[in-house]
Coordinates of C-alpha atoms and ligand atoms in Angstrom, one line a residue:
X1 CA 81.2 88.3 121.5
X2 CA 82.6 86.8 118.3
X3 CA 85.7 87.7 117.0
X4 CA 85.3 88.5 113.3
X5 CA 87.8 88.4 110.6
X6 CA 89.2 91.7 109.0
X7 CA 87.7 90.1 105.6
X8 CA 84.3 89.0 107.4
X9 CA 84.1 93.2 108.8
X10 CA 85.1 94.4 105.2
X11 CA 81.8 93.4 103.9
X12 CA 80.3 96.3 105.6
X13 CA 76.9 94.1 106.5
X14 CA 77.2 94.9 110.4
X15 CA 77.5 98.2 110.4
X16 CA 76.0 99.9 114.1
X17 CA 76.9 96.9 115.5
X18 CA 79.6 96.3 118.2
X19 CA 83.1 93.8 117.5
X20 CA 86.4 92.3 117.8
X21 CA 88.9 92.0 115.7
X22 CA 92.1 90.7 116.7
X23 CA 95.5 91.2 114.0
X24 CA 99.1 93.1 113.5
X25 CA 99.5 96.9 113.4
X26 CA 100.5 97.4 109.2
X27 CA 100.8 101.6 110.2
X28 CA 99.4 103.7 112.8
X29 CA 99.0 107.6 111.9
X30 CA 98.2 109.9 114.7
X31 CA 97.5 113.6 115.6
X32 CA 96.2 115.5 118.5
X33 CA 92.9 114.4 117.7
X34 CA 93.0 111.2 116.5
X35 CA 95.0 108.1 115.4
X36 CA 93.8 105.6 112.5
X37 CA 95.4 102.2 112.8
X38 CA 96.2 99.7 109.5
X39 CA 94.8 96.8 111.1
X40 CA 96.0 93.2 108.6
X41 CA 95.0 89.5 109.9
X42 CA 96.0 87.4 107.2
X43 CA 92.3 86.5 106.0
X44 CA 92.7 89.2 103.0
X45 CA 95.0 91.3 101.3
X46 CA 93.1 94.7 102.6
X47 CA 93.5 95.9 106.1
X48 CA 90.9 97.1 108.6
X49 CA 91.0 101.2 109.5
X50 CA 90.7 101.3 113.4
X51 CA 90.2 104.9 114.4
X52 CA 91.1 105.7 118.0
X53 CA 90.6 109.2 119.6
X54 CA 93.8 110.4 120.8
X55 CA 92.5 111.8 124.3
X56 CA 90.4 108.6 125.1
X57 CA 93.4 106.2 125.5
X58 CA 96.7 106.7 127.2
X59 CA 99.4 107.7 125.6
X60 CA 101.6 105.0 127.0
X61 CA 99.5 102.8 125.2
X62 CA 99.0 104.4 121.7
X63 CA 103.1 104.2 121.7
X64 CA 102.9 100.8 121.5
X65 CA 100.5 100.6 118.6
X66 CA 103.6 100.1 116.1
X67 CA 104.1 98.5 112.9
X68 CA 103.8 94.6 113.6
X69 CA 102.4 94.7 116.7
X70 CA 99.5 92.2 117.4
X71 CA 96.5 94.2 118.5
X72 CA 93.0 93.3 119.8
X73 CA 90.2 95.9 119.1
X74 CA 86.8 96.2 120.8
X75 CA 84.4 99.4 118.9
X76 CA 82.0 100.1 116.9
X77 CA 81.8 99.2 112.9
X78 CA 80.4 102.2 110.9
X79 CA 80.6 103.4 107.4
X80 CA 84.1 105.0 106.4
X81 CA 83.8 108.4 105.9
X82 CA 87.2 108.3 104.3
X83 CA 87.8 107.0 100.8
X84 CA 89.8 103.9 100.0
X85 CA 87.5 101.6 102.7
X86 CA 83.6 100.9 102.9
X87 CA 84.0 100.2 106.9
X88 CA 86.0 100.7 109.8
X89 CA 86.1 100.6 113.3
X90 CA 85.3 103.4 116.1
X91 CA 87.9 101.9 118.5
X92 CA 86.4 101.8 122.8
X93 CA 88.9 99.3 123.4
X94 CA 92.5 98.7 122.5
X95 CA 94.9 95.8 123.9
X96 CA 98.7 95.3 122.7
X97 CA 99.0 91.9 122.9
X98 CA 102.5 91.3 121.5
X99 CA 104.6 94.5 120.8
X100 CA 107.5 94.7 118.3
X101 CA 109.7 97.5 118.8
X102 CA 110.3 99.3 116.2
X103 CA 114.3 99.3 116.9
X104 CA 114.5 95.8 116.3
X105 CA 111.2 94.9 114.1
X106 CA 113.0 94.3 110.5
X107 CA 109.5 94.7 108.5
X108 CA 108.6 98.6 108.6
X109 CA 106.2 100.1 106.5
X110 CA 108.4 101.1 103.5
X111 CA 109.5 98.5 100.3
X112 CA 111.6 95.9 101.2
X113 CA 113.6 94.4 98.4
X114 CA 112.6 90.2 97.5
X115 CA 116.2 89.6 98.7
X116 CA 116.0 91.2 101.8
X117 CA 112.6 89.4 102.7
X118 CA 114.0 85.9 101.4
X119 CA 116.7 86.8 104.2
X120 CA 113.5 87.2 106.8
X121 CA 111.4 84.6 105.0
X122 CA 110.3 83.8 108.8
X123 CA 108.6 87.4 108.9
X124 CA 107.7 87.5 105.0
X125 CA 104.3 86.3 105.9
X126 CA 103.9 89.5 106.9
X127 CA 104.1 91.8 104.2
X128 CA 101.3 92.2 101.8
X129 CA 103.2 90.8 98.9
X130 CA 103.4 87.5 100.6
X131 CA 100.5 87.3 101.8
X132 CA 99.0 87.3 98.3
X133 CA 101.3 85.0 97.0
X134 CA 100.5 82.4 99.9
X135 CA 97.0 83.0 99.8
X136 CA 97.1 82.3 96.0
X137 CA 99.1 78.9 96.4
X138 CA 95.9 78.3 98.8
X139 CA 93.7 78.3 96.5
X140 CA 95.6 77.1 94.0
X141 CA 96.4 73.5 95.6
X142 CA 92.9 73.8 96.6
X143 CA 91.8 73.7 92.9
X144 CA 93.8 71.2 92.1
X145 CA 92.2 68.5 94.4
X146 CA 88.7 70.5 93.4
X147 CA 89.1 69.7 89.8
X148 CA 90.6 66.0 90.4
X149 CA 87.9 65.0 92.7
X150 CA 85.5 66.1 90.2
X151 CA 86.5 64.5 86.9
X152 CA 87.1 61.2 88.6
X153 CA 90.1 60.6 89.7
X154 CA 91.8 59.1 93.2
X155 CA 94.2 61.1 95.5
X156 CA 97.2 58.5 95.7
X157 CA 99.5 59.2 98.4
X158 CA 103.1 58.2 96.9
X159 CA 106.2 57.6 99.6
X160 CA 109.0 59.9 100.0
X161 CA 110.9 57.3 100.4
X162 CA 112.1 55.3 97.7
X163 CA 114.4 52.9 96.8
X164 CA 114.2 53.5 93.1
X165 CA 115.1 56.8 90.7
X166 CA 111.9 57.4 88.4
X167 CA 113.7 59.7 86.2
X168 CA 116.9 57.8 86.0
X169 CA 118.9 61.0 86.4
X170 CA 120.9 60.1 89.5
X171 CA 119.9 63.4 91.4
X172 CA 118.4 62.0 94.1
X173 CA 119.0 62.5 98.5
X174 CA 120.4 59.7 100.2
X175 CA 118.1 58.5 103.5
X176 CA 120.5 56.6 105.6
X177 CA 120.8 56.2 109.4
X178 CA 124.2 54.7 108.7
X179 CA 127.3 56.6 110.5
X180 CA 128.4 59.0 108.1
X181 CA 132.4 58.3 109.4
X182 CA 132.3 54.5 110.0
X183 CA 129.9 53.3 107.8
X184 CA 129.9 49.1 107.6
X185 CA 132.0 47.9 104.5
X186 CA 131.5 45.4 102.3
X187 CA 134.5 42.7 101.5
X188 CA 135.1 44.9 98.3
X189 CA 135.2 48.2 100.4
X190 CA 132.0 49.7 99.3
X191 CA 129.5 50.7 101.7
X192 CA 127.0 48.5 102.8
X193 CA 123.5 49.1 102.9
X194 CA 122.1 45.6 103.3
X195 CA 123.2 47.2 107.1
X196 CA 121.2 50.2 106.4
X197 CA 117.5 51.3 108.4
X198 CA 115.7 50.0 105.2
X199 CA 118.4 47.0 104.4
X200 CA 119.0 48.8 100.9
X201 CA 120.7 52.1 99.6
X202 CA 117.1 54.6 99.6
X203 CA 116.3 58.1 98.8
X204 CA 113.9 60.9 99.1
X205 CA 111.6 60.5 95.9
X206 CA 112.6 62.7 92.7
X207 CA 108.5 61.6 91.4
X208 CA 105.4 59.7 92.6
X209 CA 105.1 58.8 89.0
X210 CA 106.2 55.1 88.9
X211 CA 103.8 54.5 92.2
X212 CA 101.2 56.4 90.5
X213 CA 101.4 53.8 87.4
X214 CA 100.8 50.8 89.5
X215 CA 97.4 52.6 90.6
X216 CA 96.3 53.7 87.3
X217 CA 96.7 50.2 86.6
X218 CA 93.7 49.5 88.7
X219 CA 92.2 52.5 89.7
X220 CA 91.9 54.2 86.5
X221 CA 92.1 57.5 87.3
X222 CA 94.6 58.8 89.8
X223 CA 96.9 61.6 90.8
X224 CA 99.6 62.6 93.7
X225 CA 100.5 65.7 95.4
X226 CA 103.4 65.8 97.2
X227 CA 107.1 67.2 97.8
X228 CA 109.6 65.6 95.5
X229 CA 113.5 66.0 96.0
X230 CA 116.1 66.8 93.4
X231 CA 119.7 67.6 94.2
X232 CA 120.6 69.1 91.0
X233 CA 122.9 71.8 91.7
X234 CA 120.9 74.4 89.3
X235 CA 120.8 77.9 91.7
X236 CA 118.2 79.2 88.8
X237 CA 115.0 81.4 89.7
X238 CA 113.4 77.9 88.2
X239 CA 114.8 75.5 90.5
X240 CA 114.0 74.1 93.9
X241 CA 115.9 71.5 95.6
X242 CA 112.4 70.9 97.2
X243 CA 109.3 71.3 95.6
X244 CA 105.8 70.1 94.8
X245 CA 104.6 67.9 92.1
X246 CA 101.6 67.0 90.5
X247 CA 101.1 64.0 89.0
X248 CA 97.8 62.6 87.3
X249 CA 98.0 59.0 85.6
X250 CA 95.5 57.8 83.5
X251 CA 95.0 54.2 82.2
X252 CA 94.0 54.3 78.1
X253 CA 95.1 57.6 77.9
X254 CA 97.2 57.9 74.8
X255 CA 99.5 61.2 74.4
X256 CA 96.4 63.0 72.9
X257 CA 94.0 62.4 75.5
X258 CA 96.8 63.6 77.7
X259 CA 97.7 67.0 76.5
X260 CA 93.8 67.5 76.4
X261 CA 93.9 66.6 80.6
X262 CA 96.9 69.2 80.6
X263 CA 95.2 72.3 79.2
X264 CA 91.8 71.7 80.7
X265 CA 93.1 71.5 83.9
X266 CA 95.7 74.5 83.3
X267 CA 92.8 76.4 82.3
X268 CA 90.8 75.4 85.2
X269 CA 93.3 76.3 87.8
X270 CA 93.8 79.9 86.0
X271 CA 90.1 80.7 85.5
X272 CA 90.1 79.3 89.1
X273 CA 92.5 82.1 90.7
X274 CA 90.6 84.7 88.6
X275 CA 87.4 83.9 90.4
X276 CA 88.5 83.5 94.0
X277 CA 91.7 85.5 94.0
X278 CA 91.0 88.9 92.1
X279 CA 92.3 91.1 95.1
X280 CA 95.1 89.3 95.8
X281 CA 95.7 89.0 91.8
X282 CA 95.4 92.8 91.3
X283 CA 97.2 93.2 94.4
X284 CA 100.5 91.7 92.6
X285 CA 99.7 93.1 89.0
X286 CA 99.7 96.9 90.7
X287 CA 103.2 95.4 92.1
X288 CA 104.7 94.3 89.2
X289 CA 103.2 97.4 87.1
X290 CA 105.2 99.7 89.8
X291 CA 108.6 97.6 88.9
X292 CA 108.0 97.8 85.1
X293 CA 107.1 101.9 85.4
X294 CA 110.7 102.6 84.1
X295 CA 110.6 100.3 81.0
X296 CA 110.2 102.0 77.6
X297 CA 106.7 100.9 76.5
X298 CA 107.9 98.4 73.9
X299 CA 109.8 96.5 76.7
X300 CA 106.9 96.4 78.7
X301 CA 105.0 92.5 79.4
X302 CA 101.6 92.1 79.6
X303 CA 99.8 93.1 82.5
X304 CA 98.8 90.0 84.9
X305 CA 95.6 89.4 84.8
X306 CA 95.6 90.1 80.9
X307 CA 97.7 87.3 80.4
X308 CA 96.3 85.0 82.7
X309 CA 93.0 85.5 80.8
X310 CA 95.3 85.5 77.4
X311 CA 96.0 81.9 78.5
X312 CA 92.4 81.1 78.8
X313 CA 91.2 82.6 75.7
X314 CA 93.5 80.7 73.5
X315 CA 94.5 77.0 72.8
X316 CA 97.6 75.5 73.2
X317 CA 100.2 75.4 70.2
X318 CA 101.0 71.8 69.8
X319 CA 103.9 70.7 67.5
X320 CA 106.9 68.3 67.8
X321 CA 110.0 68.4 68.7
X322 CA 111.5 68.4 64.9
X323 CA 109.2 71.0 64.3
X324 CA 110.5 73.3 66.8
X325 CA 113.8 72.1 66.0
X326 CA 113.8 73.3 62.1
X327 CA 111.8 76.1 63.2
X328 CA 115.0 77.2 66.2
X329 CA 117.5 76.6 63.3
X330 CA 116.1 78.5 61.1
X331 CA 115.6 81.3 63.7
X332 CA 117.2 84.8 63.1
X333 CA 118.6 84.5 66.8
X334 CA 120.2 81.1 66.4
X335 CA 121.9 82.4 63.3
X336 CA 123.2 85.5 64.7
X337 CA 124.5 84.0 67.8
X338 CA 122.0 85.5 70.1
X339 CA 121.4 81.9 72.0
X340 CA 123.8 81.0 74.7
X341 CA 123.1 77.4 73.1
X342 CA 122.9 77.0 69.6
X343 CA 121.0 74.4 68.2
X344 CA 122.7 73.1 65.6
X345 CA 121.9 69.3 65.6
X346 CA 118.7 67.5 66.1
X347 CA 119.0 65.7 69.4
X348 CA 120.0 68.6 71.5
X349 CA 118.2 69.2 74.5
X350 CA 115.9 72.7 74.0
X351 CA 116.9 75.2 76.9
X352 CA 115.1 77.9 78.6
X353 CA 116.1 80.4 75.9
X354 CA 114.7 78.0 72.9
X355 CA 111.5 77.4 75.0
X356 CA 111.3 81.0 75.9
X357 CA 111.7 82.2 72.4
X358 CA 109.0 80.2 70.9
X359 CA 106.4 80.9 73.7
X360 CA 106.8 84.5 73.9
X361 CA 108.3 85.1 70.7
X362 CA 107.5 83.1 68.1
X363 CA 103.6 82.0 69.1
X364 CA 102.7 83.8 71.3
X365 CA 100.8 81.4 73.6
X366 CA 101.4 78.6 75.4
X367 CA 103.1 75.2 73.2
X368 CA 103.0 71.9 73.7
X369 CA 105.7 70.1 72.6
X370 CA 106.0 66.6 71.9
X371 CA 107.9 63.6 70.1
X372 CA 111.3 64.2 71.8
X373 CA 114.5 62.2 70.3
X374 CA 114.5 59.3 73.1
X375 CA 118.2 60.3 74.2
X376 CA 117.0 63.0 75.9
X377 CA 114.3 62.1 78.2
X378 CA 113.5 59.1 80.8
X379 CA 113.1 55.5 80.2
X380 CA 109.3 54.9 80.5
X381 CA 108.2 56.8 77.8
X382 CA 106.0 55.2 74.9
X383 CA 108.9 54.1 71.4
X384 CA 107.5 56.0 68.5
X385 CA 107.2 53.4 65.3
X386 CA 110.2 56.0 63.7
X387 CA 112.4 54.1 66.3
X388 CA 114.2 57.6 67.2
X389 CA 111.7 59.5 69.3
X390 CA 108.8 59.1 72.7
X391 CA 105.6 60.0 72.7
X392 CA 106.5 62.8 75.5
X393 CA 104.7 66.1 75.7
X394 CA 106.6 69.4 77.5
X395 CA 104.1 72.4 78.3
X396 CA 105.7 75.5 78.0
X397 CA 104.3 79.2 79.3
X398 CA 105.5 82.5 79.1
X399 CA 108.5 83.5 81.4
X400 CA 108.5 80.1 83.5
X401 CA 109.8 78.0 80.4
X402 CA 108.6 74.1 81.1
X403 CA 105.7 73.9 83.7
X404 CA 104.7 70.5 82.7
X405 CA 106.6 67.5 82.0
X406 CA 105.2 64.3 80.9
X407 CA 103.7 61.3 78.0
X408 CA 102.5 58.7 77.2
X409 CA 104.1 55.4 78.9
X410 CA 105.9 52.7 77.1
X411 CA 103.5 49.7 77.8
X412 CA 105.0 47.1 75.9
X413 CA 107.2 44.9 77.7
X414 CA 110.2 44.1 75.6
X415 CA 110.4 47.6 74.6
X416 CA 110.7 48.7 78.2
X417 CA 113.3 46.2 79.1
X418 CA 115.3 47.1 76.3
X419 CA 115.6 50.5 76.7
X420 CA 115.9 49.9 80.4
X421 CA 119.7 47.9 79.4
X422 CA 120.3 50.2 77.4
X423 CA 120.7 53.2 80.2
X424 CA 121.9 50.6 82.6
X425 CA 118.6 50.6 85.0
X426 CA 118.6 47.8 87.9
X427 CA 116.2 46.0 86.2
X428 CA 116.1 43.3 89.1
X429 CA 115.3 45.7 91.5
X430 CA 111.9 47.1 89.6
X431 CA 110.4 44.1 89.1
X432 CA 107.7 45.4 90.4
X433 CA 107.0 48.3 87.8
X434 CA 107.5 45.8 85.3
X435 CA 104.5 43.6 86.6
X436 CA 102.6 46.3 85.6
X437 CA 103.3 45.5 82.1
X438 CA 103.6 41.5 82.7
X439 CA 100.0 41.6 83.9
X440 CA 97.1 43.6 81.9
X441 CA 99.2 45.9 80.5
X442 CA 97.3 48.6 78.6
X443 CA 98.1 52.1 77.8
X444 CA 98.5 54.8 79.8
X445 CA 99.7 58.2 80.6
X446 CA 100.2 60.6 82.8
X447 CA 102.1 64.2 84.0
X448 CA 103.8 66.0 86.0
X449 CA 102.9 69.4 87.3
X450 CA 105.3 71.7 88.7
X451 CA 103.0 73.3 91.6
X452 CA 105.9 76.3 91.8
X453 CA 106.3 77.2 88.6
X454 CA 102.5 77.4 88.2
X455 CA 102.4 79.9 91.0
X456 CA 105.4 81.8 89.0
X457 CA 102.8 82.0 86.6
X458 CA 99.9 82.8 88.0
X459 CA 100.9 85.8 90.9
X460 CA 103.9 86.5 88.1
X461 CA 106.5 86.5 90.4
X462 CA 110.0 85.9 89.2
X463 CA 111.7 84.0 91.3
X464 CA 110.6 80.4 92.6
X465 CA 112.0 81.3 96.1
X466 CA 109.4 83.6 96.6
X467 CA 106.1 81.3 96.0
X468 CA 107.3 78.5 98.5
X469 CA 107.3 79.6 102.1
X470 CA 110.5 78.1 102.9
X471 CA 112.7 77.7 99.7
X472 CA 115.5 74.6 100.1
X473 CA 118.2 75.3 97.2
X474 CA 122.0 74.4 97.4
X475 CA 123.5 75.6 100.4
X476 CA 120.3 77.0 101.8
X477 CA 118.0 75.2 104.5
X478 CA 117.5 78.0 106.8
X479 CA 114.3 77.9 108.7
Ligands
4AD1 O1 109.7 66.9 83.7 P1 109.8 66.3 85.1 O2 111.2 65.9 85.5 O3 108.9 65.0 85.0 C1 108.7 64.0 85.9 O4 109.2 64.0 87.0 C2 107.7 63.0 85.5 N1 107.9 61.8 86.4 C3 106.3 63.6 85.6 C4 105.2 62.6 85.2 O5 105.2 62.3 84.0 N2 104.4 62.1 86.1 O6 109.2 67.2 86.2 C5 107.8 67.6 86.1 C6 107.7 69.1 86.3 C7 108.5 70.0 85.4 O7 107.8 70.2 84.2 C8 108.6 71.3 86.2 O8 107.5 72.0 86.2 C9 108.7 70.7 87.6 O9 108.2 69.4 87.6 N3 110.1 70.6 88.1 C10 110.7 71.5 89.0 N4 110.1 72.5 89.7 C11 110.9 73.2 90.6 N5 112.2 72.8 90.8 C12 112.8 71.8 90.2 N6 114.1 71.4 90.4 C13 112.0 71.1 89.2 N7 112.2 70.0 88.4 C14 111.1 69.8 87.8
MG2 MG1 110.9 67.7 82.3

């Protein structure tokens, strides 16, 4: 016989007939008569009801039938008389096939805080909370090669290796398999890589982005998806050490043609999760209604799948940085001191709180922002004619701040060498980026995603450590 999934028997189409089910004890409830069983396998958010008569299986037996136990059920599928269920399962045979005693077994059926769980992040999985949130990132990276593959573009596979830092920020992992105490030297006492595994100093990549220009230079139409490394010591609810990035590039894109990719695929991947991921989706909105019971009404957010749908329903603000820059200035918060970071100057870098404040305050919807003062952001991007700022475009959402980063690409030679001097980039050593604009040069553009702050957005979780399974941040690589 066939071992069906709790999701599969949910559907109530094989009722009278006889299966197996196989998944870990949520709750057992017994009396004298009989015992239901909360039977959960992973392959949905709902659990299974196993009903056992009390006097048909030994006692011994129905003992072990606690919470995160793995269980294998042979009965009979009928129609719930109970509410709250369409089927469940008239148990003839039960088999404990791990047990988890409930002395030691840290996940009991009660509310565990997101603290404690990051602590057990090895058992998370099995909570229903984290099981929507990983079934959601599921879906979620599965709608992002989905909506790729069908609007023409090619899955590049960037290294993770690199010798090169695409965002000139210096935040990079070393890879070395030099001895850490007695590295070689050279004559002027620094350490020598030429010695090293790769014969240069490398690192773990901060971006595919660089590698993904040299294909759109041929290809068209590509993106990566892939883990990218930062060691920026930010312990924010924003921040990973490690996390994913996606990155489409797109040759004769100009800036324009690129914030219309951004939204349109934004969009895609929202409408996405609201048609394959409603239970898990209303799962986690019931959740985050519970937290937010205590709030005065005022204080209140949106409920989750209301804003997720807000998001669809309306376009993007678009406006540039000088724009938001008067418009912060001139704010009643900047004036009375209510940003940790005034913004007093044009030049200075907007912060969460800026971002923050124009999203959810001041529009209302998502912004793009674009047309940056060139100080601030990375080397590649296109020189506007006014000589002060880059064609760069920042999406910004609700709560997460920044989810995407990206612009159009500086394609002029000169221009890129220039700037390149000018923040002291081993120019030498990139040659081969720069043959990109030596040889059929062309415009382009291209972003980059942040896959975990999209999932902060879409299950509304607040902290990133909860939407990766294993979370790397500064001093934390357990598991
Ligand atoms: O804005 P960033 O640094 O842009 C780039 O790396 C470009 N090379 C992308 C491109 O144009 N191809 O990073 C892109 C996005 C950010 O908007 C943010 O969503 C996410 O990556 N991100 C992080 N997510 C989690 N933890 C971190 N430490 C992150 N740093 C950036
Ligand atoms: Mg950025």
């Amino acid at each position: 016989m066939k071992r069906l999934s709790v999701k599969e028997l949910l559907q109530a189409t094989r009722c009278g007939e006889t299966v197996e089910v196989s998944g870990w004890v949520r709750t057992r409830r017994g009396s004298k008569q009989v015992n239901f069983i909360a039977l959960n396998d992973g392959s949905t958010i709902h659990n299974i009801q196993v009903v056992a008569e009390t006097g048909s299986f030994p006692e011994e037996l129905l003992k072990r039938i606690t919470t995160g136990a793995a269980l294998h059920v042979k009965g009979e599928l009928v129609e719930s008389a109970g509410s709250g269920q369409a089927t469940e399962i008239q148990a003839r045979e039960l088999t404990v096939l791990g047990d988890a005693d409930p002395e030691k077994y840290p996940i009991q059926p009660k509310k565990h805080s997101l603290e404690f769980l990051r602590d057990n992040a090895h058992l998370r999985f099995r909570t229903n909370i984290f099981g929507a949130v990983f079934r959601v990132r599921h879906a979620m990276a599965f709608a992002i090669h989905d909506y790729f593959n069908a609007h023409g573009f090619y899955y590049l596979h960037s290294p993770l290796i690199t010798a090169s830092d695409a965002e000139g920020a210096g935040e990079m992992f070393r890879v070395t398999t030099l001895d850490a105490l007695h590295p070689p030297l050279t004559s002027d006492g620094k350490v020598d890589y030429r010695q090293d595994f790769f014969g240069k100093a490398t690192n773990l990549t901060v971006s595919g982005q660089l590698e993904g220009e040299l294909a759109a230079m041929a290809m068209g139409k590509v993106y990566t998806f892939g883990p990218t490394f930062r060691a920026e010591n930010s312990n924010t609810t924003r921040h990973l050490a490690e996390f994913w990035m996606v990155e489409p590039e797109v040759a004769f894109y100009d800036i324009h043609d690129n914030m219309d990719l951004a939204e349109d695929f934004l969009k895609y991947l929202i409408r996405y999760a609201l048609d394959h991921c409603m239970d898990d989706l209303l799962y986690l909105e019931r959740r985050l209604q519970e937290e937010e019971k205590d709030r005065k009404a005022g204080e209140r957010s949106m409920n989750l799948i209301e804003k997720l749908q807000f998001v669809l329903e309306n376009s993007f603000e678009r406006l540039s940085y000088t724009e938001a820059f008067d418009l912060l200035a001139r704010c009643k918060a900047n004036k009375s001191g209510k940003f940790q970071y005034p913004v007093d100057r044009w030049g200075v870098d907007l912060q969460s709180e800026h971002e923050r404040y124009l999203v959810e305050k001041h529009f209302k919807k998502p912004v793009i922002l674009t047309d940056y003062p060139a100080e601030i952001k990375a080397f590649y991007m296109k020189q506007n004619p006014d000589g002060k700022t880059v064609a760069a475009m920042d999406v910004l959402f609700p709560q997460t701040g920044e989810i995407i980063g990206g612009s159009q690409r500086e394609e002029d030679l000169d221009k890129l060498l220039r700037r390149m001097n000018e923040t002291g980039l081993p120019v030498d050593s990139m040659s081969w980026y720069l043959d990109t604009r030596r040889f059929g040069s062309a415009v382009h553009s291209g972003f980059g995603l942040g896959f975990e702050r999209l999932l902060l957005f879409v299950t509304g979780m607040s902290n990133i450590r909860d939407v990766i399974p294993f979370p790397r941040t500064p001093k934390n690589a357990e598991f």
